[in-house]
PDB file of C-alpha atoms in Angstrom:
ATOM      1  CA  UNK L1006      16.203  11.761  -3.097  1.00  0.00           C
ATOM      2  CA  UNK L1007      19.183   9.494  -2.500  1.00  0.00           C
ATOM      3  CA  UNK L1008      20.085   6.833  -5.614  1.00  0.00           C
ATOM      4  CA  UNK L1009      18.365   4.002  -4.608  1.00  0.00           C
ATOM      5  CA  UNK L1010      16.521   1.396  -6.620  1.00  0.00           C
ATOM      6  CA  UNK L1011      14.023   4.183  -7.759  1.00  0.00           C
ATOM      7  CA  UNK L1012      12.521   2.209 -10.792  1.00  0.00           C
ATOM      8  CA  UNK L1013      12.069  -1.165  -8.736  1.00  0.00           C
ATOM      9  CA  UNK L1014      10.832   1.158  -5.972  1.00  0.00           C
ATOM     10  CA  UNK L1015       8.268   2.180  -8.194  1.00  0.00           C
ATOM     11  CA  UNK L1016       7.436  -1.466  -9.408  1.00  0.00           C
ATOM     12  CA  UNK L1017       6.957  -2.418  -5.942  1.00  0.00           C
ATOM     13  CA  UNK L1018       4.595   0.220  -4.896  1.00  0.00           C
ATOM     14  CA  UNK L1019       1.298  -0.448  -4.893  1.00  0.00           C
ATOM     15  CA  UNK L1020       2.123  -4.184  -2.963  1.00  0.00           C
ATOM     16  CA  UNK L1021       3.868  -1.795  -0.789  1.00  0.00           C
ATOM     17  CA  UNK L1022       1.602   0.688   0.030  1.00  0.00           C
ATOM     18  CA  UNK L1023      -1.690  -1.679   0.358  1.00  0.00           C
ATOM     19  CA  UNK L1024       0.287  -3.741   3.221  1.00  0.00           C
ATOM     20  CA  UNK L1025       1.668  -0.809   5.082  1.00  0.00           C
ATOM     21  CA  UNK L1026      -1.304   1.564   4.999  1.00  0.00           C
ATOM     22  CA  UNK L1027      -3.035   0.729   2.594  1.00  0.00           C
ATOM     23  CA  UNK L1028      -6.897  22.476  -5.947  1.00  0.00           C
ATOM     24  CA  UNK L1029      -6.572  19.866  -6.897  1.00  0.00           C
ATOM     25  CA  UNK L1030      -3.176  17.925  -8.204  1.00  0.00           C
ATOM     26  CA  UNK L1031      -2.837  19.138 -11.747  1.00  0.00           C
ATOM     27  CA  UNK L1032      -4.415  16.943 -14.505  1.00  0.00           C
ATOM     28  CA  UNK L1033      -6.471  14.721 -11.393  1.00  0.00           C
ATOM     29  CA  UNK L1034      -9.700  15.179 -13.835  1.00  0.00           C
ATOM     30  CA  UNK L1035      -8.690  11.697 -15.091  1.00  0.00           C
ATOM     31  CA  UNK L1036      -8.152  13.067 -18.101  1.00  0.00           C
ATOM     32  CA  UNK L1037      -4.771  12.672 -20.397  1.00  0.00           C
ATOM     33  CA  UNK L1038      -1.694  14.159 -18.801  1.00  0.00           C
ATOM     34  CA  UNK L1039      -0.402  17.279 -20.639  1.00  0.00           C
ATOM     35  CA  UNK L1040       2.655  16.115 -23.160  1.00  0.00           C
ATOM     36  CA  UNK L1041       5.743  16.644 -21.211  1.00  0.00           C
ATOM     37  CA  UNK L1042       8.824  19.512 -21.589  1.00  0.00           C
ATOM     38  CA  UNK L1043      11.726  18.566 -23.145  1.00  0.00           C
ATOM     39  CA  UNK L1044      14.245  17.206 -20.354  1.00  0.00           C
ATOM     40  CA  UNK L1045      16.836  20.220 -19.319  1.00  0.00           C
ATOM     41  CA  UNK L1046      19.924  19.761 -17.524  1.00  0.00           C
ATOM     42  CA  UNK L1047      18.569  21.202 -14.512  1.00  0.00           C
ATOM     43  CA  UNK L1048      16.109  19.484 -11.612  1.00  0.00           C
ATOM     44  CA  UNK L1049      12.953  21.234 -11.479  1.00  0.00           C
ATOM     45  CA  UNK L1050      11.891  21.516  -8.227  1.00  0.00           C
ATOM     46  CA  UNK L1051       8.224  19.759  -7.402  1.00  0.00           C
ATOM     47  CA  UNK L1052       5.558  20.982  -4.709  1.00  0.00           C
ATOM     48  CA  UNK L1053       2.991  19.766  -2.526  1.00  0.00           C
ATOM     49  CA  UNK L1054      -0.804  20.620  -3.111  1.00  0.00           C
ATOM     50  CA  UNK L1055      -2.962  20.635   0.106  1.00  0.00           C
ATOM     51  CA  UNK L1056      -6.252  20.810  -1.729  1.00  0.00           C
ATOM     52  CA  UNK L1057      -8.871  17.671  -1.327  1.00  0.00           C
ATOM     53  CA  UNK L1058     -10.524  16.412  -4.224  1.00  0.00           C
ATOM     54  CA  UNK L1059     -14.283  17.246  -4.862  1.00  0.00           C
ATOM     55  CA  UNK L1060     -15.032  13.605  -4.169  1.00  0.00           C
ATOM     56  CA  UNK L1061     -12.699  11.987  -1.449  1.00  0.00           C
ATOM     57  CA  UNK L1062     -12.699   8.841  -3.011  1.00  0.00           C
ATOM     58  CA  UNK L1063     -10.616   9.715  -5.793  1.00  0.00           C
ATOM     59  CA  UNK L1064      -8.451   9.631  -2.573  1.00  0.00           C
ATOM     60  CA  UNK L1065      -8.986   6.125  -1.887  1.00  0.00           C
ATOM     61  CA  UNK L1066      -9.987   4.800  -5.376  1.00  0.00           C
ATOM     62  CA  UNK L1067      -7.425   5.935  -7.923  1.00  0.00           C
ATOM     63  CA  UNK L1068      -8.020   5.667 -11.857  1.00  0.00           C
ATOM     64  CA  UNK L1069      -5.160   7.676 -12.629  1.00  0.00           C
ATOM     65  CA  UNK L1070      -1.705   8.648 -12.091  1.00  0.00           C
ATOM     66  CA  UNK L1071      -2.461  12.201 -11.181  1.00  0.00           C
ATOM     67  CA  UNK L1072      -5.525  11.170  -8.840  1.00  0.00           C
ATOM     68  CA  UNK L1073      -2.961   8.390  -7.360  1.00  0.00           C
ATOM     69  CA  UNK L1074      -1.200  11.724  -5.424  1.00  0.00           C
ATOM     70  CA  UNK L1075      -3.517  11.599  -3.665  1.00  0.00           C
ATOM     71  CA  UNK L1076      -3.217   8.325  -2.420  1.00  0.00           C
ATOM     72  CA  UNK L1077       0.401   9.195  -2.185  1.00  0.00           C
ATOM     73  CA  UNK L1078      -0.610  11.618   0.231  1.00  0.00           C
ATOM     74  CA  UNK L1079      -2.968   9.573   2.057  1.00  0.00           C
ATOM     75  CA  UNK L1080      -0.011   6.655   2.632  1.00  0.00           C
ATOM     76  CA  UNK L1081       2.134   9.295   3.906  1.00  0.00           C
ATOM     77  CA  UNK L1082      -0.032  10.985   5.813  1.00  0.00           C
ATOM     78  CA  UNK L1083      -0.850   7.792   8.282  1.00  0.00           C
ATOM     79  CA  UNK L1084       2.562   6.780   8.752  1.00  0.00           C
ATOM     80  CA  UNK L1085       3.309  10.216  10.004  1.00  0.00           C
ATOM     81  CA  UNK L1086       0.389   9.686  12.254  1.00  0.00           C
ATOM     82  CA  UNK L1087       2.187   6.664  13.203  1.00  0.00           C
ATOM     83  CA  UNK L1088       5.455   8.453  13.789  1.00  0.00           C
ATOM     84  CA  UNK L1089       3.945  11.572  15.561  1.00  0.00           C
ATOM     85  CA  UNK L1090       1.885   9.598  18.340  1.00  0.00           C
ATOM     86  CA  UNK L1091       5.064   7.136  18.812  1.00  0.00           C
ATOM     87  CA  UNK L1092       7.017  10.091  19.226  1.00  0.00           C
ATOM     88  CA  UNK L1093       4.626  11.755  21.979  1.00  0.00           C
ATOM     89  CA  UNK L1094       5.174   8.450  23.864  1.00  0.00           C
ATOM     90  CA  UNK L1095       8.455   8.837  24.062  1.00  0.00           C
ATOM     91  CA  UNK L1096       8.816  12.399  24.622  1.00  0.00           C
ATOM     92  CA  UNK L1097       5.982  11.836  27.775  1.00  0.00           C
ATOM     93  CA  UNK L1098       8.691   8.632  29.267  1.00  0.00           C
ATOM     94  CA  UNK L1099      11.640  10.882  28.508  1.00  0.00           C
ATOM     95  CA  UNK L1100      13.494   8.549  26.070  1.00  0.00           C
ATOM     96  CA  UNK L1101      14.492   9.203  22.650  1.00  0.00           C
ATOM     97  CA  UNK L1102      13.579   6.917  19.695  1.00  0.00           C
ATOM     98  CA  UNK L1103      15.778   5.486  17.212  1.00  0.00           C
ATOM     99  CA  UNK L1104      15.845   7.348  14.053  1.00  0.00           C
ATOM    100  CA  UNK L1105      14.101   6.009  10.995  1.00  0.00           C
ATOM    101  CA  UNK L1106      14.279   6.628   6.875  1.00  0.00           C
ATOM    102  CA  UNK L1107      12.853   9.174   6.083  1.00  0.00           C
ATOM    103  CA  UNK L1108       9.278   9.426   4.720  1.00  0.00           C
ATOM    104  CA  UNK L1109       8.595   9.653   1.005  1.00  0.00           C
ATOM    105  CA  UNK L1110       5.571   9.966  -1.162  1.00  0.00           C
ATOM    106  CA  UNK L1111       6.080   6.783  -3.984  1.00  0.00           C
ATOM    107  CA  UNK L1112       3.621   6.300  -6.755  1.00  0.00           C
ATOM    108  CA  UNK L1113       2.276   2.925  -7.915  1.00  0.00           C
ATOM    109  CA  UNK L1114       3.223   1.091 -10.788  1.00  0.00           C
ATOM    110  CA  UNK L1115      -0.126   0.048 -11.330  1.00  0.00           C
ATOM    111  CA  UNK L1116      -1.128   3.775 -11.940  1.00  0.00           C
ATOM    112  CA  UNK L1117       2.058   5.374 -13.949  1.00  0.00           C
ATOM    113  CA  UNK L1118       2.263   8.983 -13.273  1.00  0.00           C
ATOM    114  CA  UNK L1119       2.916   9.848 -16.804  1.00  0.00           C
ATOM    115  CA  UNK L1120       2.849  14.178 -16.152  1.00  0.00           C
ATOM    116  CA  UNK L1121       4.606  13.796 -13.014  1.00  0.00           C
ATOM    117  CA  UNK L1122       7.760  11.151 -14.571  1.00  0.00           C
ATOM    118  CA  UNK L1123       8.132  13.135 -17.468  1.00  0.00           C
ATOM    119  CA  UNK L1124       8.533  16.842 -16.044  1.00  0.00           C
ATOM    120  CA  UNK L1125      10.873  15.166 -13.208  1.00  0.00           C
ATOM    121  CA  UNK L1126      11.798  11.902 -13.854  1.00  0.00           C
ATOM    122  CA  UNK L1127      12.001   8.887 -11.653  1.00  0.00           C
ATOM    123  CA  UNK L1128      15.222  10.017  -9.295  1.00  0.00           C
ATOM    124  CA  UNK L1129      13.469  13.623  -7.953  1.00  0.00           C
ATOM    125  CA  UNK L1130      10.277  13.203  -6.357  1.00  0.00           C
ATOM    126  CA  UNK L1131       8.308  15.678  -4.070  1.00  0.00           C
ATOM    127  CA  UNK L1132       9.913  15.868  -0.416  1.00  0.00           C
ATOM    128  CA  UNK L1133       7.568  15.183   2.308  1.00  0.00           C
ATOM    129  CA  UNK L1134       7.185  18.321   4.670  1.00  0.00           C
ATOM    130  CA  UNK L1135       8.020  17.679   8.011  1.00  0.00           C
ATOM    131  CA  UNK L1136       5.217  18.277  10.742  1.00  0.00           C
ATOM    132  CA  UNK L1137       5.467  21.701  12.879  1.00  0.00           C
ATOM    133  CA  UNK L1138       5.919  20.761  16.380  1.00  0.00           C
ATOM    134  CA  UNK L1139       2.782  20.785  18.871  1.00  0.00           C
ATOM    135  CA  UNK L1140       4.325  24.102  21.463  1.00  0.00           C
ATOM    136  CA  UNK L1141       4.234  22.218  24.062  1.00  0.00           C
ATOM    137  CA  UNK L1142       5.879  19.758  22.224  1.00  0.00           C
ATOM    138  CA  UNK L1143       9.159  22.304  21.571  1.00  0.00           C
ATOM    139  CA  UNK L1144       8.751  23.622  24.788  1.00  0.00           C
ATOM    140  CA  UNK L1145      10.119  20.120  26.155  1.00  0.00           C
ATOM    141  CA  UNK L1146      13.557  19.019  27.125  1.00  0.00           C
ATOM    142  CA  UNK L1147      15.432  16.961  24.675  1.00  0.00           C
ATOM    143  CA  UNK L1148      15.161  13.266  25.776  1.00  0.00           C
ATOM    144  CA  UNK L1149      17.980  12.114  28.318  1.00  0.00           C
ATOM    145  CA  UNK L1150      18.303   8.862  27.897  1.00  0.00           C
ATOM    146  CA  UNK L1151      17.458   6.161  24.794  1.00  0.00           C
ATOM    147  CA  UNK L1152      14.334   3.744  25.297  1.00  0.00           C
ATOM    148  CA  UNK L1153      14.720   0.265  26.423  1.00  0.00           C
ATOM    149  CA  UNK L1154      13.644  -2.168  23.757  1.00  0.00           C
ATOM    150  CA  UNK L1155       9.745  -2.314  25.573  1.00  0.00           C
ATOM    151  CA  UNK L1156       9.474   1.112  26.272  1.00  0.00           C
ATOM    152  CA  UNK L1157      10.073   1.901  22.157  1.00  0.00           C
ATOM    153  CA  UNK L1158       8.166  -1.481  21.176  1.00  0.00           C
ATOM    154  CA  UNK L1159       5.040   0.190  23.250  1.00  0.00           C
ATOM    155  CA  UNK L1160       5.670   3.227  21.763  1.00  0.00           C
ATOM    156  CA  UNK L1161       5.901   2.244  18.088  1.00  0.00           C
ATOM    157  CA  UNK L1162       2.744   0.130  19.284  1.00  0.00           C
ATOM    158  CA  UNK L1163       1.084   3.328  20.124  1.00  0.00           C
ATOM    159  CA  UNK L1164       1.963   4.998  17.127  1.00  0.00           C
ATOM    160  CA  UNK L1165       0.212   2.084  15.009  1.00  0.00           C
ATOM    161  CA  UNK L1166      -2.778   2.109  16.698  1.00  0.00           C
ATOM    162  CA  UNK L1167      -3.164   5.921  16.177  1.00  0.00           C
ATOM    163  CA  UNK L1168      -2.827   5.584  12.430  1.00  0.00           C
ATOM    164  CA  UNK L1169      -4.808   2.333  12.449  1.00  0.00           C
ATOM    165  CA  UNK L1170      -7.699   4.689  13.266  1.00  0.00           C
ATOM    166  CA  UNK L1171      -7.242   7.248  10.278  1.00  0.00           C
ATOM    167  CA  UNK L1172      -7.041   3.662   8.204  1.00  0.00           C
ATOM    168  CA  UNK L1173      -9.618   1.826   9.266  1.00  0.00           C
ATOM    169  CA  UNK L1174     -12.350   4.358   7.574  1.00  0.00           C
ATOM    170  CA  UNK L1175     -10.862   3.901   4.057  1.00  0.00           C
ATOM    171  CA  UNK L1176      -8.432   0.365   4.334  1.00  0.00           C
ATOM    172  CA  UNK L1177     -10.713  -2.486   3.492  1.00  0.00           C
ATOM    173  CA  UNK L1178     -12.505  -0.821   0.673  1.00  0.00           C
ATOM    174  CA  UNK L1179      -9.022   0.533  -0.825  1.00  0.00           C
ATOM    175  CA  UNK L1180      -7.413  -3.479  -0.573  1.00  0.00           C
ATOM    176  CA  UNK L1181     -10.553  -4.333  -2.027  1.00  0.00           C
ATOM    177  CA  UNK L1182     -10.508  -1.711  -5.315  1.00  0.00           C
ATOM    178  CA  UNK L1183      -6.613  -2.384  -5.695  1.00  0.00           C
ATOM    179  CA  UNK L1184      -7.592  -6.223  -6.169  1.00  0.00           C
ATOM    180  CA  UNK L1185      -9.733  -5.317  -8.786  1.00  0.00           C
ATOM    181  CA  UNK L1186      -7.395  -2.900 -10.319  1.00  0.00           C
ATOM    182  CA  UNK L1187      -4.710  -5.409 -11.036  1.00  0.00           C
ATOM    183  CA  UNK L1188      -6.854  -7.303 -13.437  1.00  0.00           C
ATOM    184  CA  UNK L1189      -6.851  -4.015 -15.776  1.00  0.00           C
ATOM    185  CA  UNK L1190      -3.346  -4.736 -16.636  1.00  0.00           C
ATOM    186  CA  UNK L1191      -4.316  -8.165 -18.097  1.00  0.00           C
ATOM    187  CA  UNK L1192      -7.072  -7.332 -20.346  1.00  0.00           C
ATOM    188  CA  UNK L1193      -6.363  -8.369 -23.972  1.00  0.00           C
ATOM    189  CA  UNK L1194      -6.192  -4.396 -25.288  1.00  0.00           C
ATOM    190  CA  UNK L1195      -3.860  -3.472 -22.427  1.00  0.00           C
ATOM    191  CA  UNK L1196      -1.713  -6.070 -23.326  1.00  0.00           C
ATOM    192  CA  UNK L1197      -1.478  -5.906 -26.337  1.00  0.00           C
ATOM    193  CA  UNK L1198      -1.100  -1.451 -26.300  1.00  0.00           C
ATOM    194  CA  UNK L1199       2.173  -2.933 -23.656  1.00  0.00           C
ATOM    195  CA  UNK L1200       3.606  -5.090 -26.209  1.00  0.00           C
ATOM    196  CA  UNK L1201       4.501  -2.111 -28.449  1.00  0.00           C
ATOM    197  CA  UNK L1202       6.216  -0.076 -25.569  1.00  0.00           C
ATOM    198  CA  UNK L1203       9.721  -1.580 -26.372  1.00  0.00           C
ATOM    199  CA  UNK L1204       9.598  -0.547 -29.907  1.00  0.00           C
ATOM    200  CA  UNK L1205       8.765   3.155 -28.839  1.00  0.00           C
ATOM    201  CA  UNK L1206      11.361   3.024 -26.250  1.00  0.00           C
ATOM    202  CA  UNK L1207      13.914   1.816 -28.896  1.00  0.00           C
ATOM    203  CA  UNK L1208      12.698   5.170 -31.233  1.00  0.00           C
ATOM    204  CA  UNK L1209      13.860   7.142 -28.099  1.00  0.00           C
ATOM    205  CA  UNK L1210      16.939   5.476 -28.054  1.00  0.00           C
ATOM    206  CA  UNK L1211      16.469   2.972 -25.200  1.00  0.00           C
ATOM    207  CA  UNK L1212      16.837  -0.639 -26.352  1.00  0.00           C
ATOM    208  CA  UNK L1213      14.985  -3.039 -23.844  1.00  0.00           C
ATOM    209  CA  UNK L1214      12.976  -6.226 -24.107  1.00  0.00           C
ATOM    210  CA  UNK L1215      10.091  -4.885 -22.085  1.00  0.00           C
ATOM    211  CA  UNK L1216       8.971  -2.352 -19.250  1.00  0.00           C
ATOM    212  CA  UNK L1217      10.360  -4.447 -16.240  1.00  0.00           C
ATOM    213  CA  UNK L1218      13.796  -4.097 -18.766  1.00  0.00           C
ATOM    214  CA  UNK L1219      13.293  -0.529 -19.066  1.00  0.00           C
ATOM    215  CA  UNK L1220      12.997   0.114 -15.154  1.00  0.00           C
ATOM    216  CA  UNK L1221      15.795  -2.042 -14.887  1.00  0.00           C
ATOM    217  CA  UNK L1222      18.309   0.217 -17.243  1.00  0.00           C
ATOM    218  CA  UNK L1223      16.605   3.688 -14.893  1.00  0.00           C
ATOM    219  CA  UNK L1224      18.059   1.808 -12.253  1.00  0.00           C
ATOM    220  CA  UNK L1225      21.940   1.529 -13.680  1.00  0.00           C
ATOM    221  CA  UNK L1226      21.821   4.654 -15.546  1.00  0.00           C
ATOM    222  CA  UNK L1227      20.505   6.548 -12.286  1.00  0.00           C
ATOM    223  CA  UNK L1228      23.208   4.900  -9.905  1.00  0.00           C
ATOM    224  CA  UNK L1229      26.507   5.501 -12.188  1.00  0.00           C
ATOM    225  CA  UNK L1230      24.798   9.200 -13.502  1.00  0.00           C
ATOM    226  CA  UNK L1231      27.801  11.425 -12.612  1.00  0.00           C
ATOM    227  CA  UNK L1232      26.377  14.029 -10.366  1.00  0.00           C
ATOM    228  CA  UNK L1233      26.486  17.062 -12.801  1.00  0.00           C
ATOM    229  CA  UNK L1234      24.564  14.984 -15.345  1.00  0.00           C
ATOM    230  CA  UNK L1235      22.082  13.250 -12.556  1.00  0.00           C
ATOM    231  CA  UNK L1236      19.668  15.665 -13.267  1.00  0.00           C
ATOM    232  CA  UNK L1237      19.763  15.290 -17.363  1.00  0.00           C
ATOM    233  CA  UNK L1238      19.927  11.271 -17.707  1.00  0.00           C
ATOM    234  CA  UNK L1239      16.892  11.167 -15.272  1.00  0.00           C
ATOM    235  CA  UNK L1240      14.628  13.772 -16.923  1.00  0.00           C
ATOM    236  CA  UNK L1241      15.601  11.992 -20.307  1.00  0.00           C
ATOM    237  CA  UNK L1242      14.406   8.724 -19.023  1.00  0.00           C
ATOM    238  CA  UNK L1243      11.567   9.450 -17.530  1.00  0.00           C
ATOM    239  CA  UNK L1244      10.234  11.851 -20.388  1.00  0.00           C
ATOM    240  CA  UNK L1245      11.003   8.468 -22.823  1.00  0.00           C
ATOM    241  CA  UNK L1246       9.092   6.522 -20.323  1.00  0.00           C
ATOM    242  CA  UNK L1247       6.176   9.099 -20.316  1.00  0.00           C
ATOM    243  CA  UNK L1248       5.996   9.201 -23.967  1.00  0.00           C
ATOM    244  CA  UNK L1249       6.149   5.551 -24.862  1.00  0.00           C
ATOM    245  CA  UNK L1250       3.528   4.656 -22.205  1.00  0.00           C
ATOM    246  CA  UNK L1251       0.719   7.361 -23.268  1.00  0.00           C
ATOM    247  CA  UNK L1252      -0.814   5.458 -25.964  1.00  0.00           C
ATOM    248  CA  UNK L1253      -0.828   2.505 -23.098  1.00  0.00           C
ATOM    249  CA  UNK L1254      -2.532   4.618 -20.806  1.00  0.00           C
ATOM    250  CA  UNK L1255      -5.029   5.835 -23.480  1.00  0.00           C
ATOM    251  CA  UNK L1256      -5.966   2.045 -23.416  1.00  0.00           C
ATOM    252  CA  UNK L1257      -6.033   1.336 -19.732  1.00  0.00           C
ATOM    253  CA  UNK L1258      -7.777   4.196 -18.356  1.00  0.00           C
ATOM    254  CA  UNK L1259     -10.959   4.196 -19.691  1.00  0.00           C
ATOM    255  CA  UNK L1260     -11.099   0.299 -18.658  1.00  0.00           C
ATOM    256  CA  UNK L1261     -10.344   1.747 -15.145  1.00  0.00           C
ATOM    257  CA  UNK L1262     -12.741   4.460 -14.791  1.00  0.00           C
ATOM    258  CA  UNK L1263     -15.203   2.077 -16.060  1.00  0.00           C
ATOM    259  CA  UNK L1264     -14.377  -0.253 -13.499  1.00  0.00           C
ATOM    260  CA  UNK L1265     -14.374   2.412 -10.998  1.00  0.00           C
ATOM    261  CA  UNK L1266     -18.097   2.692 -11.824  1.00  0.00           C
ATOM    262  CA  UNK L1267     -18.970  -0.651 -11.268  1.00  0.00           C
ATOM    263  CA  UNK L1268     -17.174  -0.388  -8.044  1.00  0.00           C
ATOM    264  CA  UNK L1269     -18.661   2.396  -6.867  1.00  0.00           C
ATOM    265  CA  UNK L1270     -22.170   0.245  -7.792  1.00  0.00           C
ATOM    266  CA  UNK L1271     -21.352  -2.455  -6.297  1.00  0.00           C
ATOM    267  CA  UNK L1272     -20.315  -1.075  -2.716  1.00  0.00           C
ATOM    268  CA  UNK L1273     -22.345   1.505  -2.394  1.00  0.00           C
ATOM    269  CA  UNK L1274     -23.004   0.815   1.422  1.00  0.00           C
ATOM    270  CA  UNK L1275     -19.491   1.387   2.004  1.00  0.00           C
ATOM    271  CA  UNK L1276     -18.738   4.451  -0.395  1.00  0.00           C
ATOM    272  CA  UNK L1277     -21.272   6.143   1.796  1.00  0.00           C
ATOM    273  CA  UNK L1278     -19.704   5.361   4.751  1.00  0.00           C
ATOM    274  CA  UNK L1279     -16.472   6.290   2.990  1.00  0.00           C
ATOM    275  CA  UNK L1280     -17.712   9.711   1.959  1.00  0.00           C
ATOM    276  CA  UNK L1281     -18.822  10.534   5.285  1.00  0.00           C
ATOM    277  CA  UNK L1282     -16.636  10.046   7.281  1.00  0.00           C
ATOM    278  CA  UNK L1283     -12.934   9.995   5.266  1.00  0.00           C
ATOM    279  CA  UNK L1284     -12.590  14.079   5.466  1.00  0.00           C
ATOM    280  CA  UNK L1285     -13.751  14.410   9.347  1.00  0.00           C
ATOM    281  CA  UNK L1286     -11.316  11.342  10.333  1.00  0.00           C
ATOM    282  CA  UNK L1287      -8.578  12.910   8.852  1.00  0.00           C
ATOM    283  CA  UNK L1288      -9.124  16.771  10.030  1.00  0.00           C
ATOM    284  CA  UNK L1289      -8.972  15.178  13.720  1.00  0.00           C
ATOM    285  CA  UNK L1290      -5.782  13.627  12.703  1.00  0.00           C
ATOM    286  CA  UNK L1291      -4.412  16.763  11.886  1.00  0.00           C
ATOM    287  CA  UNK L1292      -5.889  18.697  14.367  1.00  0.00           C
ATOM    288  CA  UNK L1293      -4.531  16.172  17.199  1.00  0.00           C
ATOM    289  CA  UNK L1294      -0.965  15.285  16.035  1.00  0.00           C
ATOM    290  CA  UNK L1295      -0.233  18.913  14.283  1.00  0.00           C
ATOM    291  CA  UNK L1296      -0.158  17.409  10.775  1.00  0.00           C
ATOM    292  CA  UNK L1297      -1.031  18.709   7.790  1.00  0.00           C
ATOM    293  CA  UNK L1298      -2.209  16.168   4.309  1.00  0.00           C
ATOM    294  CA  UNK L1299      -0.038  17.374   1.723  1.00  0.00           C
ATOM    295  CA  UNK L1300       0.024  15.467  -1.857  1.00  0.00           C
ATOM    296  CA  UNK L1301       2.754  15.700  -4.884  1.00  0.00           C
ATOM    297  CA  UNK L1302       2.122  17.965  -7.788  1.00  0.00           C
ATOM    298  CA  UNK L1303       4.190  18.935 -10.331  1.00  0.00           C
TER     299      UNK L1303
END
């Protein structure tokens, strides 16, 4: 992963995600993540998982960290939806499309990925797989000629509406349980569990004045990390980070899975909908655009 604003990224997430798209991953029971290794000088490489959870809405409705891979997944999964079918436009008008960033699974800050941060840290995250080309689709020519500005607007236009498909079955009741997450963060217990993460960060030798502070410093000790000790400061900081926020997490995510209850309860209609048709939608997806839902694990 290139040094980019990795902390912020992560800050920004879950806004992110819920406006563009919005066997198991190890430790997705909802239980406490495992305590995390002691940071080595060397990157340890993460995987994807392709196994669904038992209940696809832990897909949709996240409690956790380690259930929010799968969300990860799901985000990533319709945008390359989006890029596949835009990219079967062009390659049926001949044109070539202009190349884009490439796709990344990023986790919410809402839902800190405490297992995942401390056995990697913030700067090495899963890589997406690419998609295996349709045969017919290798079989083709490369594209002669670039696309006018309309012929890749109605392209990108297609791609959209493909993934809006996959989306629509889970979108409105995920924007709906992510509005209801946020007001986790403010109870009184979580708040007050927060307060005490500068003091534990100071004990691991990272003087801040809270956690925005904290992602802040990941940011300038990440970008001016010589590259033989990249791999060091970032497992360091993100093992402090996963240690320090455990006791927080002890405190927020019972509040969440009891909220996830009530939600559950209180859109029942829809979760059935959800249930039934979430899976099916996406096997078509795959099955049509040669894709493959894949989700971080450590």
């Amino acid at each position: 992963m290139n040094r980019i604003s990795l902390a912020r990224t992560t800050v920004a997430a879950a806004a992110a995600l819920l406006t563009a798209a919005c066997g198991t991953a190890a430790g997705s029971s909802g239980e406490g993540p495992p305590a995390p290794p002691a940071p080595t000088t060397a990157a340890v490489p993460a995987r994807v998982t392709h196994a669904l959870p038992a209940d696809p809405v832990r897909m949709v409705l996240p409690v956790t960290g380690a259930e929010s891979r799968w969300t990860q997944g799901l985000d990533v999964f319709g945008q390359q939806v989006a890029r596949t079918a835009a990219a079967d436009c062009a390659r049926a008008d001949g044109i070539g499309l202009t190349e884009q960033v490439p796709l990344a699974f990023i986790s919410y800050a809402e839902l800190p990925d405490l297992g995942f941060l401390a056995r990697h840290g913030f700067g090495h995250g899963t890589e997406v797989p690419p998609p295996t080309p349709a045969p017919t689709s290798a079989a083709r020519p490369a594209p002669a000629r670039s696309g006018g500005p309309a012929q890749i607007r109605r392209c990108r236009a297609e791609g959209e509406a493909a993934a809006e498909a996959v989306r629509k079955v889970y979108l409105p009741v995920q924007r709906a349980w992510f509005g209801e997450l946020s007001a986790t963060r403010r109870a009184p217990a979580a708040a007050r569990a927060l307060r005490v993460l500068p003091d534990c960060l100071a004990d691991q030798g990272y003087r801040v004045r809270d956690e925005e502070a904290f992602f802040a410093l990941v940011d300038s000790r990440l970008m001016n990390a010589p590259a033989a000790d990249y791999a060091r400061v970032d497992r360091a900081l993100g093992s402090a980070y996963a240690t320090c926020m455990r006791p927080v997490e002890t405190v927020r995510e019972p509040m969440r899975l009891e909220l996830r209850e009530r939600f559950l309860a209180d859109h029942a209609e829809e979760i059935r909908e959800l249930r039934a048709a979430l899976v099916p939608a996406l096997r078509r997806a795959e099955k049509a655009y040669g894709l493959r839902l894949a989700f971080p694990t450590p």
